[in-house]
Every structure is written in structure tokens, then in C-alpha cells.
Amino acid sequence: MFWYGHDVSGWGWFAMSASMIVFWALIIAVGVLLLRAVNRPHEHTDTAATPQTPEQILAERFARGEIDEEEYRRRLNALHAGPLTKP
């Protein structure tokens, strides 16, 4: 039934097994990458579209610890005092 040269040798079985593993690994990798691409959060948010007020920026700097409470209150009072007028 199997003549010489028509059967699959040991290397043929190895090549078929390896190609099957590579095939399924590629299919799984593509599926995982698609799921990750669909479920990732959007990088562009609406906060960039609406500018922050000076009070919000000052509050964020205070929350991050860039300025202390005294400087925060001084700058907040300066913001609420209104624009400076030149004599």
C-alpha cells in the first residue's frame, strides 16, 4: 500500500506538528490582540476640550503638593481679588 517515497517520514510529522502549533498560536495571538484593542480605554478624553479654570489648576497643584496651604490661599485670594490695575 505505501511504496517507497510516498509515506511521511519523521521530519514530515515534525513539520506538520510544528506548523499546527504555530497556526493555533497565531490564531490565539490575533484573538488576544483584538480583545485588548477593543477593551482599552480611549486616550483622548473630553477634559482637553474644556479648559480648566485657574481655581481648578491651583487646586490640582495644591493636591499634588507643589504648593503649600499658605501659598494656595494667597494665590486663591489674588485670583478672587480681580485684575490688577496700573496707577
mmCIF file of C-alpha atoms in Angstrom:
data_model
loop_
_atom_site.group_PDB
_atom_site.id
_atom_site.type_symbol
_atom_site.label_atom_id
_atom_site.label_comp_id
_atom_site.label_asym_id
_atom_site.label_seq_id
_atom_site.Cartn_x
_atom_site.Cartn_y
_atom_site.Cartn_z
ATOM 1 C CA MET A 1 0.000 0.000 0.000
ATOM 2 C CA PHE A 2 2.756 2.512 0.928
ATOM 3 C CA TRP A 3 5.524 2.469 -1.598
ATOM 4 C CA TYR A 4 8.917 3.932 -1.001
ATOM 5 C CA GLY A 5 8.838 7.740 -1.063
ATOM 6 C CA HIS A 6 5.090 8.130 -0.576
ATOM 7 C CA ASP A 7 4.899 7.957 3.191
ATOM 8 C CA VAL A 8 5.588 10.735 5.672
ATOM 9 C CA SER A 9 8.949 10.424 7.356
ATOM 10 C CA GLY A 10 9.802 11.530 10.888
ATOM 11 C CA TRP A 11 10.682 15.021 9.667
ATOM 12 C CA GLY A 12 7.330 15.288 7.921
ATOM 13 C CA TRP A 13 5.485 14.511 11.136
ATOM 14 C CA PHE A 14 7.632 17.027 12.980
ATOM 15 C CA ALA A 15 6.941 19.714 10.359
ATOM 16 C CA MET A 16 3.195 19.042 10.468
ATOM 17 C CA SER A 17 3.125 19.157 14.270
ATOM 18 C CA ALA A 18 5.191 22.339 14.445
ATOM 19 C CA SER A 19 3.093 24.071 11.794
ATOM 20 C CA MET A 20 -0.103 23.143 13.648
ATOM 21 C CA ILE A 21 1.277 24.642 16.877
ATOM 22 C CA VAL A 22 2.355 27.812 15.070
ATOM 23 C CA PHE A 23 -1.034 28.077 13.362
ATOM 24 C CA TRP A 24 -3.001 27.881 16.622
ATOM 25 C CA ALA A 25 -0.559 30.220 18.377
ATOM 26 C CA LEU A 26 -1.142 32.823 15.664
ATOM 27 C CA ILE A 27 -4.911 32.422 15.871
ATOM 28 C CA ILE A 28 -4.867 32.845 19.668
ATOM 29 C CA ALA A 29 -2.463 35.820 19.474
ATOM 30 C CA VAL A 30 -4.673 37.614 16.951
ATOM 31 C CA GLY A 31 -7.718 36.987 19.156
ATOM 32 C CA VAL A 32 -5.985 38.323 22.262
ATOM 33 C CA LEU A 33 -4.726 41.408 20.421
ATOM 34 C CA LEU A 34 -8.199 42.130 19.069
ATOM 35 C CA LEU A 35 -9.762 41.830 22.524
ATOM 36 C CA ARG A 36 -7.124 44.113 24.023
ATOM 37 C CA ALA A 37 -7.618 46.682 21.258
ATOM 38 C CA VAL A 38 -11.380 46.700 21.743
ATOM 39 C CA ASN A 39 -11.274 46.896 25.560
ATOM 40 C CA ARG A 40 -8.547 49.509 26.038
ATOM 41 C CA PRO A 41 -9.616 52.931 27.290
ATOM 42 C CA HIS A 42 -9.632 55.770 24.842
ATOM 43 C CA GLU A 43 -6.590 58.010 25.049
ATOM 44 C CA HIS A 44 -8.449 61.168 24.091
ATOM 45 C CA THR A 45 -10.758 62.418 26.793
ATOM 46 C CA ASP A 46 -13.150 65.322 26.963
ATOM 47 C CA THR A 47 -11.028 67.161 29.553
ATOM 48 C CA ALA A 48 -8.814 68.536 26.794
ATOM 49 C CA ALA A 49 -11.865 70.010 25.030
ATOM 50 C CA THR A 50 -12.960 72.009 28.093
ATOM 51 C CA PRO A 51 -10.226 74.242 29.514
ATOM 52 C CA GLN A 52 -9.731 74.263 33.262
ATOM 53 C CA THR A 53 -10.370 77.313 35.339
ATOM 54 C CA PRO A 54 -7.478 78.927 37.209
ATOM 55 C CA GLU A 55 -9.035 77.773 40.504
ATOM 56 C CA GLN A 56 -9.037 74.148 39.310
ATOM 57 C CA ILE A 57 -5.400 74.361 38.215
ATOM 58 C CA LEU A 58 -4.439 75.874 41.557
ATOM 59 C CA ALA A 59 -6.372 73.176 43.452
ATOM 60 C CA GLU A 60 -4.602 70.439 41.457
ATOM 61 C CA ARG A 61 -1.196 71.947 42.238
ATOM 62 C CA PHE A 62 -2.134 72.060 45.926
ATOM 63 C CA ALA A 63 -3.363 68.446 45.809
ATOM 64 C CA ARG A 64 -0.114 67.288 44.179
ATOM 65 C CA GLY A 65 1.903 69.050 46.875
ATOM 66 C CA GLU A 66 3.589 71.524 44.560
ATOM 67 C CA ILE A 67 2.489 74.437 46.753
ATOM 68 C CA ASP A 68 1.708 74.644 50.463
ATOM 69 C CA GLU A 69 -1.535 75.817 52.053
ATOM 70 C CA GLU A 70 -0.322 79.349 52.672
ATOM 71 C CA GLU A 71 0.694 79.844 49.056
ATOM 72 C CA TYR A 72 -2.548 78.216 47.892
ATOM 73 C CA ARG A 73 -4.682 80.627 49.935
ATOM 74 C CA ARG A 74 -2.565 83.635 48.882
ATOM 75 C CA ARG A 75 -2.909 82.806 45.201
ATOM 76 C CA LEU A 76 -6.606 81.996 45.552
ATOM 77 C CA ASN A 77 -7.212 85.387 47.204
ATOM 78 C CA ALA A 78 -5.259 87.054 44.399
ATOM 79 C CA LEU A 79 -7.461 85.315 41.829
ATOM 80 C CA HIS A 80 -10.661 86.402 43.564
ATOM 81 C CA ALA A 81 -9.436 89.971 44.059
ATOM 82 C CA GLY A 82 -9.795 90.637 40.358
ATOM 83 C CA PRO A 83 -7.449 92.078 37.759
ATOM 84 C CA LEU A 84 -4.664 94.354 38.847
ATOM 85 C CA THR A 85 -4.926 97.970 37.699
ATOM 86 C CA LYS A 86 -1.883 100.053 36.949
ATOM 87 C CA PRO A 87 -1.784 103.551 38.556
#
